[in-house]
Coordinates of C-alpha atoms in Angstrom, one line a residue:
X275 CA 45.5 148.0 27.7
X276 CA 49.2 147.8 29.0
X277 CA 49.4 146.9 33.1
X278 CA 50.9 150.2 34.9
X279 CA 53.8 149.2 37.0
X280 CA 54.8 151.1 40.2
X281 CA 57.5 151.8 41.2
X282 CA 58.5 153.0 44.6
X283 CA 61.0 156.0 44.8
X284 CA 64.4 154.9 45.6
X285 CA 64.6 156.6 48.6
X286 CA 61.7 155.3 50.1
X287 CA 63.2 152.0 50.1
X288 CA 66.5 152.5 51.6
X289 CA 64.7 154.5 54.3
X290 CA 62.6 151.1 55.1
X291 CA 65.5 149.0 55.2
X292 CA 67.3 151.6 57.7
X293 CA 63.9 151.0 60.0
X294 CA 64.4 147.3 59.4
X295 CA 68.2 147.2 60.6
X296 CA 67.3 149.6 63.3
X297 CA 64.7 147.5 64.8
X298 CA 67.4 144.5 64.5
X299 CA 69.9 146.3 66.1
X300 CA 67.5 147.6 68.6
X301 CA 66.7 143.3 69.3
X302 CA 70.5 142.8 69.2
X303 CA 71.6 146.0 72.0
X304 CA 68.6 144.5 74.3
X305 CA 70.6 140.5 74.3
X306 CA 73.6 141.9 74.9
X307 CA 72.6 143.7 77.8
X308 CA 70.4 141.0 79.1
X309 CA 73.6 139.0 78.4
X310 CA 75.6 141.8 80.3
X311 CA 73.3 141.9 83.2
X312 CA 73.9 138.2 83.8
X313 CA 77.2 138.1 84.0
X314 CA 77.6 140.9 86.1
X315 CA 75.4 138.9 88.6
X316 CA 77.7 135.6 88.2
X317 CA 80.5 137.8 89.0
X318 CA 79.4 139.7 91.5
X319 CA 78.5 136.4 93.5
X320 CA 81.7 135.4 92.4
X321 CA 83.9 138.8 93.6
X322 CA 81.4 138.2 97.1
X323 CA 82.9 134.5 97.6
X324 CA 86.0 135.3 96.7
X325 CA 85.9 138.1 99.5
X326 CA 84.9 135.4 101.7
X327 CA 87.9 133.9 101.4
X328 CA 89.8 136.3 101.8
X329 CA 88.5 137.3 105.1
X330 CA 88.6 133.6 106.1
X331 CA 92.3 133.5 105.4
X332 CA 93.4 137.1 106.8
X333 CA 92.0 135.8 109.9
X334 CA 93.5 132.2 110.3
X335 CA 96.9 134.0 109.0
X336 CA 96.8 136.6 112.1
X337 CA 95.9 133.2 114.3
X338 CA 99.3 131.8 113.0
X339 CA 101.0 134.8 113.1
X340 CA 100.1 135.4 116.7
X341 CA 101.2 131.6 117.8
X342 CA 104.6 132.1 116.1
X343 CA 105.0 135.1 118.3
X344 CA 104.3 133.3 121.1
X345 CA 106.2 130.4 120.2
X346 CA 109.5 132.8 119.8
X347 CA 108.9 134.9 122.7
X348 CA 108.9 131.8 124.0
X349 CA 112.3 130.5 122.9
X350 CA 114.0 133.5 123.4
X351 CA 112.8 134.0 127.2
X352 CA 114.2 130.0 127.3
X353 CA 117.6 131.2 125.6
X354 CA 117.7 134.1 128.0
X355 CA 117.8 131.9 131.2
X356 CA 120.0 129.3 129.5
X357 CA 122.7 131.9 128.8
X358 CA 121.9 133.0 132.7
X359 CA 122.8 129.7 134.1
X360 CA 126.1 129.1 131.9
X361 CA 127.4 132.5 132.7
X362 CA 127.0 131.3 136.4
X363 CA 128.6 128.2 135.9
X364 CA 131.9 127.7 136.4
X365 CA 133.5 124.9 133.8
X366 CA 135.9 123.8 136.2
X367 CA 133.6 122.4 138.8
X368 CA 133.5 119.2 137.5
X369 CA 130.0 119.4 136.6
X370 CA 129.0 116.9 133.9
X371 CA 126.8 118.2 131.0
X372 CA 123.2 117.2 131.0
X373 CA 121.9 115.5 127.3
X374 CA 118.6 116.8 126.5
X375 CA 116.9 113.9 124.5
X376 CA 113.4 113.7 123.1
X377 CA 111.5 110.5 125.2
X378 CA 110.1 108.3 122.7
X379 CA 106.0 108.0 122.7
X380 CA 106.6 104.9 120.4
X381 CA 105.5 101.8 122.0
X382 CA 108.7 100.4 119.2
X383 CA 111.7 101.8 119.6
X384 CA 112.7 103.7 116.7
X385 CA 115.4 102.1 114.8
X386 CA 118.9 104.1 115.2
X387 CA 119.5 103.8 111.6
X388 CA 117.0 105.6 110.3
X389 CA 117.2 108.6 108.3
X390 CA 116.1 111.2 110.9
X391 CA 118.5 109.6 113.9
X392 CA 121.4 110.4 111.5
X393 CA 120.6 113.7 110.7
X394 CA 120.1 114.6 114.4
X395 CA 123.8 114.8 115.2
X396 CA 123.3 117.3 117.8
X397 CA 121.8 118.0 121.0
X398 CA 117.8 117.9 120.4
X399 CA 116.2 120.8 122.2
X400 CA 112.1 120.5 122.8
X401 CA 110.2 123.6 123.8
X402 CA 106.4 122.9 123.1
X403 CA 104.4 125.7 122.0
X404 CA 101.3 127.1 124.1
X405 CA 99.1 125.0 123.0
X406 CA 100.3 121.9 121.0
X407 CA 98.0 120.1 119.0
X408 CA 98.3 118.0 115.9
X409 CA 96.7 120.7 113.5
X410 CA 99.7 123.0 114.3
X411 CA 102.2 120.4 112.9
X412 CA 99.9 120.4 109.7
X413 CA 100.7 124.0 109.0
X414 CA 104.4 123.6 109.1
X415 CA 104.4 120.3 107.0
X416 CA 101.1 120.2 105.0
X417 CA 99.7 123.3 103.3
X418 CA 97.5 121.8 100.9
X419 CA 97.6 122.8 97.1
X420 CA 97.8 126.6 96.1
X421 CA 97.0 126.4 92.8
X422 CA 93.8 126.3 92.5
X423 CA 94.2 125.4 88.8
X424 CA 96.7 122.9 89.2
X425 CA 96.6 119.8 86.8
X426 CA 94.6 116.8 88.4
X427 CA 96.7 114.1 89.6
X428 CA 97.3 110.5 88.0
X429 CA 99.6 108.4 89.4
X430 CA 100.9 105.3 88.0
X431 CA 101.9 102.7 90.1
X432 CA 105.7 102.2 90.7
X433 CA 107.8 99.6 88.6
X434 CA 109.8 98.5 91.6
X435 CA 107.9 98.1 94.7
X436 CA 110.0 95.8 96.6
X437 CA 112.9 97.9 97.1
X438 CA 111.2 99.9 99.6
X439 CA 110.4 97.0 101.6
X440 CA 112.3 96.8 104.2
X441 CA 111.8 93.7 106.5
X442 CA 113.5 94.2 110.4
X443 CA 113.5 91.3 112.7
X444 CA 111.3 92.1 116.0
X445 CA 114.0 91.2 118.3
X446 CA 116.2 94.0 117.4
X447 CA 113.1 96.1 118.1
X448 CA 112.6 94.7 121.8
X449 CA 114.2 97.7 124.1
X450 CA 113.3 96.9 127.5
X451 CA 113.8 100.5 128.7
X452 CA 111.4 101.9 125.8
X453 CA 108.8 99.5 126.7
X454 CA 107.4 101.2 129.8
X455 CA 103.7 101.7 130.0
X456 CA 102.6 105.7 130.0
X457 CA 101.3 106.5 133.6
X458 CA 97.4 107.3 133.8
X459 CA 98.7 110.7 134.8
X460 CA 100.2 111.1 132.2
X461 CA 98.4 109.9 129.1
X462 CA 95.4 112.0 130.7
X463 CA 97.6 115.3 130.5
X464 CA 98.6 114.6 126.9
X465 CA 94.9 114.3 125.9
X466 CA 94.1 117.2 127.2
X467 CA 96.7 118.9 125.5
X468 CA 96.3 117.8 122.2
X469 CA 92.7 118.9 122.0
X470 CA 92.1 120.8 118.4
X471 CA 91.1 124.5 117.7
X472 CA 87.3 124.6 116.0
X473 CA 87.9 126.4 112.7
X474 CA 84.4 127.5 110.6
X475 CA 84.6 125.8 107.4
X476 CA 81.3 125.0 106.6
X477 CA 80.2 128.9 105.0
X478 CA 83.1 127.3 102.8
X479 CA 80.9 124.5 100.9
X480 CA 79.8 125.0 97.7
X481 CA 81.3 128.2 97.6
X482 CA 83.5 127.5 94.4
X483 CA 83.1 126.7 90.8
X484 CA 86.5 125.2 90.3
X485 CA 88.4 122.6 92.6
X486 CA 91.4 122.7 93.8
X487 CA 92.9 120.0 92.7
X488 CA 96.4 118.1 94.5
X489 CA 99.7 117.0 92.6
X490 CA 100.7 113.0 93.6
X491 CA 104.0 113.4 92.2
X492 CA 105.5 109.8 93.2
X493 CA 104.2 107.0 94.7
X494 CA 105.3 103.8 95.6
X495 CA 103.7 100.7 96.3
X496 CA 105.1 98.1 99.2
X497 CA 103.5 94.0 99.6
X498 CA 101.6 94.1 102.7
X499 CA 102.7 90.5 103.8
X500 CA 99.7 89.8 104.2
X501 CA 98.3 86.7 102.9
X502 CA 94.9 87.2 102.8
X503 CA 93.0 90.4 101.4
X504 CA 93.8 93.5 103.9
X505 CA 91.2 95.2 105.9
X506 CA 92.2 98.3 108.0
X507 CA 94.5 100.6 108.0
X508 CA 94.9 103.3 110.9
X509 CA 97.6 105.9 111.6
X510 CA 99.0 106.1 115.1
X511 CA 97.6 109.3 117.0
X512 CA 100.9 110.2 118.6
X513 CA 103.7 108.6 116.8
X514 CA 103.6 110.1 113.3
X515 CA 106.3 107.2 112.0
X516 CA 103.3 104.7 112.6
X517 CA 100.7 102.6 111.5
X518 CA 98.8 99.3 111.5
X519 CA 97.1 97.1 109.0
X520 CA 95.1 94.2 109.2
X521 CA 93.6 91.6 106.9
X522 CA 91.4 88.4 106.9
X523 CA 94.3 86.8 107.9
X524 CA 93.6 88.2 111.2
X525 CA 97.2 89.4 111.6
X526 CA 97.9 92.7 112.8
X527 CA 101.3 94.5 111.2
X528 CA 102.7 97.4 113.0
X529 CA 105.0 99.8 110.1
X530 CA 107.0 102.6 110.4
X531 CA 107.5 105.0 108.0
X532 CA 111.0 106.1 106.4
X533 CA 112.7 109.2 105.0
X534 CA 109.0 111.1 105.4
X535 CA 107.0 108.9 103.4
X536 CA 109.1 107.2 101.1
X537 CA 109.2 104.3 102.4
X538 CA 108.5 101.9 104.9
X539 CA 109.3 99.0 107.0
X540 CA 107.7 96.0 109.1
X541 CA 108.4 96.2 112.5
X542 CA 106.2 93.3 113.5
X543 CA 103.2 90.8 113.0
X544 CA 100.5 89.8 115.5
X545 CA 98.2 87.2 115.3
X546 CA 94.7 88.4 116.2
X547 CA 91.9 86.1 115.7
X548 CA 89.0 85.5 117.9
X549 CA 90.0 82.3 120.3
X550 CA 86.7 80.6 119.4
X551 CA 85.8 81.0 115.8
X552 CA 89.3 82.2 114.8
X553 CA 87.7 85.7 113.4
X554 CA 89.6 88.7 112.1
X555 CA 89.4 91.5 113.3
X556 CA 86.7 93.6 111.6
X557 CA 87.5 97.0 112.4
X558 CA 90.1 98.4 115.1
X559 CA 91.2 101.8 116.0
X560 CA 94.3 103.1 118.5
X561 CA 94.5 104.0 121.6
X562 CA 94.7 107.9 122.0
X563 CA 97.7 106.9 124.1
X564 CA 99.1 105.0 120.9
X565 CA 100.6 102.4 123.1
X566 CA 97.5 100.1 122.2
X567 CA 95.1 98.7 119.2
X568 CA 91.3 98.1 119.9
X569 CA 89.5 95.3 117.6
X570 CA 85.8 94.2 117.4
X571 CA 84.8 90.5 115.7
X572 CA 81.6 89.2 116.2
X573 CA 79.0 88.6 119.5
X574 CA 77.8 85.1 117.6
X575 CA 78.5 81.7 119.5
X576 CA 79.9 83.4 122.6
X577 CA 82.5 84.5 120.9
X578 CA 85.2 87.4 122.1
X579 CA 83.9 90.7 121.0
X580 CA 86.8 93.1 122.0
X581 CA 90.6 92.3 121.8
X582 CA 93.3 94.4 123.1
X583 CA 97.1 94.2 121.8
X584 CA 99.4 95.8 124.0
X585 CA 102.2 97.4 121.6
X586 CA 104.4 98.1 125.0
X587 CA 104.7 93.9 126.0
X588 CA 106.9 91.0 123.6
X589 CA 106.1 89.6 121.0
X590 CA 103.7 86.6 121.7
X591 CA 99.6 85.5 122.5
X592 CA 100.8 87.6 126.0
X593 CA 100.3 91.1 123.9
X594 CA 96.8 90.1 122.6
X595 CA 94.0 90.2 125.5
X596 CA 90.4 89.6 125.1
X597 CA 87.9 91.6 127.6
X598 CA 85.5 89.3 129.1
X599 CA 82.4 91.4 128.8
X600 CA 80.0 90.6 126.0
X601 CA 77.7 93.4 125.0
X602 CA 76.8 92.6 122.1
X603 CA 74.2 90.1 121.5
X604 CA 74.5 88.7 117.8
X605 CA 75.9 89.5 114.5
X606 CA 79.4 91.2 113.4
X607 CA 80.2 94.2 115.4
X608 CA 80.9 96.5 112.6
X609 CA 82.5 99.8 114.1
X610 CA 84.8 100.5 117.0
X611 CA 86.2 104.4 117.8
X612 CA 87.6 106.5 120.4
X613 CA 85.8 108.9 121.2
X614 CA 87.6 112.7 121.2
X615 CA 86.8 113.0 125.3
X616 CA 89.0 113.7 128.4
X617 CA 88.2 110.6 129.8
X618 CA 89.1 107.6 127.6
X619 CA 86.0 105.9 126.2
X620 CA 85.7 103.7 123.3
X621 CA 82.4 102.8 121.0
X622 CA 81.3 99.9 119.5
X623 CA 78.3 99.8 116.7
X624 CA 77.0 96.0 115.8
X625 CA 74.7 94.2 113.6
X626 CA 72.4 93.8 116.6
X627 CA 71.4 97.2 116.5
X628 CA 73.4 98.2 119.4
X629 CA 75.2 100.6 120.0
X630 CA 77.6 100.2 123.1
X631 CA 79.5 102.6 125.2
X632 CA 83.0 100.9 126.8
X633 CA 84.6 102.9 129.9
X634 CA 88.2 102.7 131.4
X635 CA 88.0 100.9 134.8
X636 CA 91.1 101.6 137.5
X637 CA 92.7 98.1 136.2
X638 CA 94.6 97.6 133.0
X639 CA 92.8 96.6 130.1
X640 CA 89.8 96.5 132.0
X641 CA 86.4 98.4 130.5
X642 CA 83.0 98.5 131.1
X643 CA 80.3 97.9 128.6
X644 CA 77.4 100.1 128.5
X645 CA 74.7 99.9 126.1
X646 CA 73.7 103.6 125.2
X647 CA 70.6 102.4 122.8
X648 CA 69.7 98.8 121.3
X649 CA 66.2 100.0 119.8
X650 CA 66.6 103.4 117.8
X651 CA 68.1 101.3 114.9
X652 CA 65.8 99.1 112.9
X653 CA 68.6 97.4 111.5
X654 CA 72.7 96.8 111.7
X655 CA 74.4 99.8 113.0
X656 CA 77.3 100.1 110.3
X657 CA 79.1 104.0 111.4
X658 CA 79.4 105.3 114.8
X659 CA 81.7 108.1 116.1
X660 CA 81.6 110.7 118.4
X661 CA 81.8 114.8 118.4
X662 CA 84.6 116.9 119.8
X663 CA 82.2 119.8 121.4
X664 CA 79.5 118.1 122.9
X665 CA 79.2 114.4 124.3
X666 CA 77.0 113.5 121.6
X667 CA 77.6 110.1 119.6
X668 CA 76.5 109.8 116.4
X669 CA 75.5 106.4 114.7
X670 CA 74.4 105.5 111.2
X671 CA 72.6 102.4 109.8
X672 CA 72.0 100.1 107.2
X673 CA 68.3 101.4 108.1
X674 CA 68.4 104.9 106.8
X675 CA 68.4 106.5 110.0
X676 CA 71.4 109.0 111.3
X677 CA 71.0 108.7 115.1
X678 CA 72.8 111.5 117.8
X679 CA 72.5 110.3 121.1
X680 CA 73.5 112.5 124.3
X681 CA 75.4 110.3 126.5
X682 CA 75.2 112.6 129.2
X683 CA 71.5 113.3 129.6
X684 CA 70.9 109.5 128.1
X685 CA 68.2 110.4 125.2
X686 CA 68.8 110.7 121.3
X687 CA 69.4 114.7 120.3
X688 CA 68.3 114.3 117.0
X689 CA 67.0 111.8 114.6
X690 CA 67.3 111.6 110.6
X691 CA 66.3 109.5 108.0
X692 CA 67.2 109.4 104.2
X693 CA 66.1 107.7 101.4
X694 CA 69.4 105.7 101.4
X695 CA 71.4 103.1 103.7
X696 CA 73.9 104.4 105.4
X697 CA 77.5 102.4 106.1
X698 CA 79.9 105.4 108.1
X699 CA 79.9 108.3 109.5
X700 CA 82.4 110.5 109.8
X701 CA 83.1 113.8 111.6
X702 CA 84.9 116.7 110.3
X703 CA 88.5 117.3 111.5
X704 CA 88.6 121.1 112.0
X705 CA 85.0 122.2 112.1
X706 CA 83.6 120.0 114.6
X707 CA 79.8 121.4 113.4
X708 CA 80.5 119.5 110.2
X709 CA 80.0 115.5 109.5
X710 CA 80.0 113.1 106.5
X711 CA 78.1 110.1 106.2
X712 CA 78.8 107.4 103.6
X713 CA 75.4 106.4 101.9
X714 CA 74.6 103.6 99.0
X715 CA 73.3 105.6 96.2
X716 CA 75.4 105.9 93.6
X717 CA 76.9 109.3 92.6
X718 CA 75.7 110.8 95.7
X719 CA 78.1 108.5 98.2
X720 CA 78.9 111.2 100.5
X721 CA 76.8 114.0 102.1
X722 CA 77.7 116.4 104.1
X723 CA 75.2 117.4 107.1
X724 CA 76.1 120.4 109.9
X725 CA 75.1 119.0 113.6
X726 CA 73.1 122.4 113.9
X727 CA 70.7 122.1 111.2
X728 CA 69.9 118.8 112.1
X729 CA 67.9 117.4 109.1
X730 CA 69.9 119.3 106.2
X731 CA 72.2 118.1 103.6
X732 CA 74.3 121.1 102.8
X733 CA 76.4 119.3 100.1
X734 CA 76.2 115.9 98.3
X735 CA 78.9 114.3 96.2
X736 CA 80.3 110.4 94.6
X737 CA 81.6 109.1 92.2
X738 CA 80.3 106.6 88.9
X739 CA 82.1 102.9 89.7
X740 CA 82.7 101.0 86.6
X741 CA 83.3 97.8 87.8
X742 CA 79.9 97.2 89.4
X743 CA 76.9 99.1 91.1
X744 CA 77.2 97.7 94.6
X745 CA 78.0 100.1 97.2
X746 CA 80.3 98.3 99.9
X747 CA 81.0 99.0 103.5
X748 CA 84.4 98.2 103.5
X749 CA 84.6 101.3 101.6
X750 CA 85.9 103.8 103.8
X751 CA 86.6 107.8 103.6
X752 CA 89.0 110.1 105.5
X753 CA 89.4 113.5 105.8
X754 CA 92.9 115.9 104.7
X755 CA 94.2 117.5 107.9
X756 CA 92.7 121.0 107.5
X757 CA 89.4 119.8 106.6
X758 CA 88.5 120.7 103.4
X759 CA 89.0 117.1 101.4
X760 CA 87.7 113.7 101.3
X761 CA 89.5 110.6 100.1
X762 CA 87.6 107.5 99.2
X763 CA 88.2 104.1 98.3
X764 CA 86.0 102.8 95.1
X765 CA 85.5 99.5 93.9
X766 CA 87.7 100.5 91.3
X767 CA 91.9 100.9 91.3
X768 CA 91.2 104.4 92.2
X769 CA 90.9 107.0 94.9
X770 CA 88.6 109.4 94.2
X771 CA 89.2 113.2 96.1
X772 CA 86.6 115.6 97.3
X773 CA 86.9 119.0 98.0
X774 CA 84.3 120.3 99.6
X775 CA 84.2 124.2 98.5
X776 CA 83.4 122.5 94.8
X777 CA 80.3 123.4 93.9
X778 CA 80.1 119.9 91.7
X779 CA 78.8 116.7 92.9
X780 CA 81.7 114.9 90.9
X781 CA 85.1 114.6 92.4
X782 CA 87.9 117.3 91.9
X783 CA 89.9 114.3 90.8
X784 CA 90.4 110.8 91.1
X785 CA 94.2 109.3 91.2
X786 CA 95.1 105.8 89.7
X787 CA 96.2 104.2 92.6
X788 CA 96.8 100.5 92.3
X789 CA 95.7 97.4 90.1
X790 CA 92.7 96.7 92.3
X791 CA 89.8 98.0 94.2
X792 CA 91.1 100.7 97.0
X793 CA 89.5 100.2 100.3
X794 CA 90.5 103.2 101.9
X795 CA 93.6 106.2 101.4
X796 CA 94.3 107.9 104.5
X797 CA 95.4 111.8 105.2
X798 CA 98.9 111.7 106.9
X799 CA 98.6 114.7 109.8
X800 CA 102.4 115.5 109.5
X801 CA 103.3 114.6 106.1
X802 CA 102.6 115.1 102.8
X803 CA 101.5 112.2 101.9
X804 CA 98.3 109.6 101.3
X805 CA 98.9 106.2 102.7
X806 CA 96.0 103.5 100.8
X807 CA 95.1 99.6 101.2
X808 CA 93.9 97.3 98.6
X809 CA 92.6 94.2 97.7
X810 CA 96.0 93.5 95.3
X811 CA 97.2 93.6 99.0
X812 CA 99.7 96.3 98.5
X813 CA 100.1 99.4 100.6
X814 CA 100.1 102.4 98.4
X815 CA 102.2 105.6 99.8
X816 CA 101.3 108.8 97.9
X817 CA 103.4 111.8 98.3
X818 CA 101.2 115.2 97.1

């Protein structure tokens, strides 16, 4: 008996494989909207930030706006009376005519050779805006990157360095009538003056997928004379041609910058070591006056703890003084900062777990010590440094604990703790809720913590060193004149840049910077341009 075989009617089964590739493209239409739906979101929190921006910007564009109305209503009401007065004058009197000069605030005189002397071949008019402050300078000379898909930046360091060395002799910088001491009067005023606008930028952080990155398009590389590896560098708070280095040689060298960055020249050398066990100076920081340089050493064997080099006296152990008072009862005192108050104040952190507060007296060079806390720290106080807004100082240690201390009411404001040492601290520039402290686990160096919320980390970001896995204190970070980057030294040749509306926890770039580790690239305030140390005891000027 023959098996029967049946056989389904053709139509039957292309109408089955139409309901199978309609159930597929039923699956398919439901991914692509899920897909769909998800994007929208992404770019719809995207559009939202952006928008943020946006507003951010109109509004610090209308602040500028309105200061550069001011600032030529200004001038014009200035030309007005000026035109007044020579209309009433007659030019036969006899009168002489009066030079309007700028007064140097350089405790050096500048030398009349330089690039910007010989361009000034007129008649130098100042009229100071309403109110001037080193952040409105920024605007006019440093704008930052605008691209914010620019290519990162890797700089090479320059074939020949020592061209842009160039050495002056300190007598020919010895001007008797530019070596006066600033009255108290004076300096006070110009403080006061100087004090910065708050600017919101931390509803900024985190607030972008893609960082903006910054072109170094040359750089050159000078010898820092030095002969031992270099420690500090600091710019000058009021000069802008200015800064100091210093090195385990204990030598202090004072440099001014030429042609806006491009170069630079030693204008002297002083020798600061301790008088008793001949220590260099471990950290230092100017006077806001800029006619001074603080230093801190160590509080073991009775040694000096502060020194003072006066940049208005000669050259000689005359300039370097050493303040009697002793603080500081053992270890390396590892931090020293003024702090941004009207009345001039200083800080000290040490390995004691002190913290110290130093006062101006009514004599010269004379401060008094007094100790704000010894016993919050469990260990060496590595960071301290103060806040613009309130008279709060904030000190971190190599025991995990952030400390604020009110100075005016005499208690701590807040206390933290992380799961990390901590060796700086460091407080924003323009948003004076914002601060940075420098911590010892790797990849997450840096965090960001707003003074408000106490206890939170609103960002965290490092880098991956490939030269070892210690974390070192002589490290150091600074922030870019507006506020929104980080430099860092690394224990490698590099300097490794933050930005802090990066979403990332990696940097938006790192620049190849010299042949050994960087210990710290500063932010110039006027120019464009990041001055760096390092331990191949060359002086690294960036222009971005």
């Amino acid at each position: 008996m023959s098996a029967v075989v049946l056989k389904k009617p053709k139509q039957e089964d292309e109408g089955e494989e139409n309901r199978g590739g309609g159930g597929e493209e039923e699956n398919s239409r439901e991914e692509q909207e899920e897909a769909l739906v998800a994007l929208i979101e992404h770019r719809t929190k995207e559009v939202q930030q952006l928008w943020n921006r946006v507003s951010y910007y109109k509004s610090q564009l209308e602040e500028a706006e309105k200061r550069l109305q001011d600032s030529q209503s200004k001038l014009a009401r200035l030309r007005g009376r000026d035109n007044a007065v020579s209309s009433r004058s007659s030019p036969a009197n006899g009168t002489k005519s009066v030079k309007v000069e700028r007064r140097s605030t350089s405790p050096i005189p500048i030398d009349e050779g330089s690039s910007r002397n010989k361009s000034l071949s007129r008649t130098e008019l100042l009229i100071p805006a309403v109110n001037p402050k080193i952040s409105t300078s920024i605007k006019s000379t440093w704008s930052g990157p605008k691209d914010p898909t620019g290519c990162s930046a890797q700089a090479s360091p320059a074939t020949n360095s020592n061209s842009a060395v160039k050495l002056k002799s300190d007598k020919s910088h010895r001007n008797s009538s530019d070596s006066e001491v600033v009255e108290a009067r004076d300096r006070g005023t110009k403080r006061k003056l100087e004090r910065k606008e708050h600017k919101e930028l931390i509803p900024l952080v985190r607030t972008s997928t893609t960082p903006c990155t910054i072109h170094c398009h040359t750089s050159n590389h000078l010898p820092s004379q030095h002969k031992r590896k270099l420690r500090c560098l600091s710019l000058c708070p009021v000069n802008e041609q200015l800064f100091v280095t210093s090195a385990l040689d204990g030598v202090i060298s004072l440099w001014q910058l030429q042609s806006r960055g491009s170069g630079a020249s030693l204008l002297s050398t002083t020798d600061c070591v301790s008088p008793k066990q001949r220590r260099w100076p471990e950290d230092l920081t100017w006077h806001p006056d800029g006619n001074s340089i603080f230093s801190v050493y160590t509080a073991d064997s009775g040694d000096s703890q502060i020194s003072v080099l006066n940049l208005n006296k000669k050259q000689g152990r005359a300039r370097v003084t050493f303040l009697d008072d002793k603080p500081h009862v053992k270890g390396i005192i590892n931090s020293i900062i003024f702090l941004p108050w009207e009345n001039p104040c200083f800080v000290t952190g040490g390995s004691d777990h002190a913290v110290i507060l130093w006062s101006e007296r009514d004599a010269e060079d004379s401060w008094k010590p007094k100790a704000l806390h010894r016993n919050l720290h469990s260990s060496a106080v590595m960071g301290v440094a103060g806040l613009q807004q309130k008279q709060i100082v904030i000190s971190a240690g190599a025991d995990k604990r952030i400390i604020g201390f009110d100075a005016g009411v005499g208690r701590a404001d807040f206390k933290h703790q992380i799961e990390s040492k901590c060796m700086s601290v460091l407080p924003n520039p323009c948003d004076f809720n914002l601060f940075m402290v420098q911590t010892g686990t790797p990849g997450r160096q840096l965090r960001l913590f707003d003074i408000r919320l106490r206890q939170t980390e609103i960002h965290a970001f490092g880098w991956k060193q490939e030269s070892s896995d210690s974390q070192s204190a002589l490290i150091n970070q600074t922030w870019s004149p507006d506020g929104l980057y980080l430099t860092s030294g690394s224990a490698d040749p590099m300097i490794h840049i933050f930005d802090i509306r990066y979403n990332a926890n990696k940097p938006s770039q790192s620049v190849r910077a010299h042949q050994k580790r960087v210990f710290k690239a500063v932010w110039h305030y006027a120019y464009p341009l990041l001055i760096s140390i390092s331990s191949d005891l060359n002086i690294g000027l960036h222009k971005i």
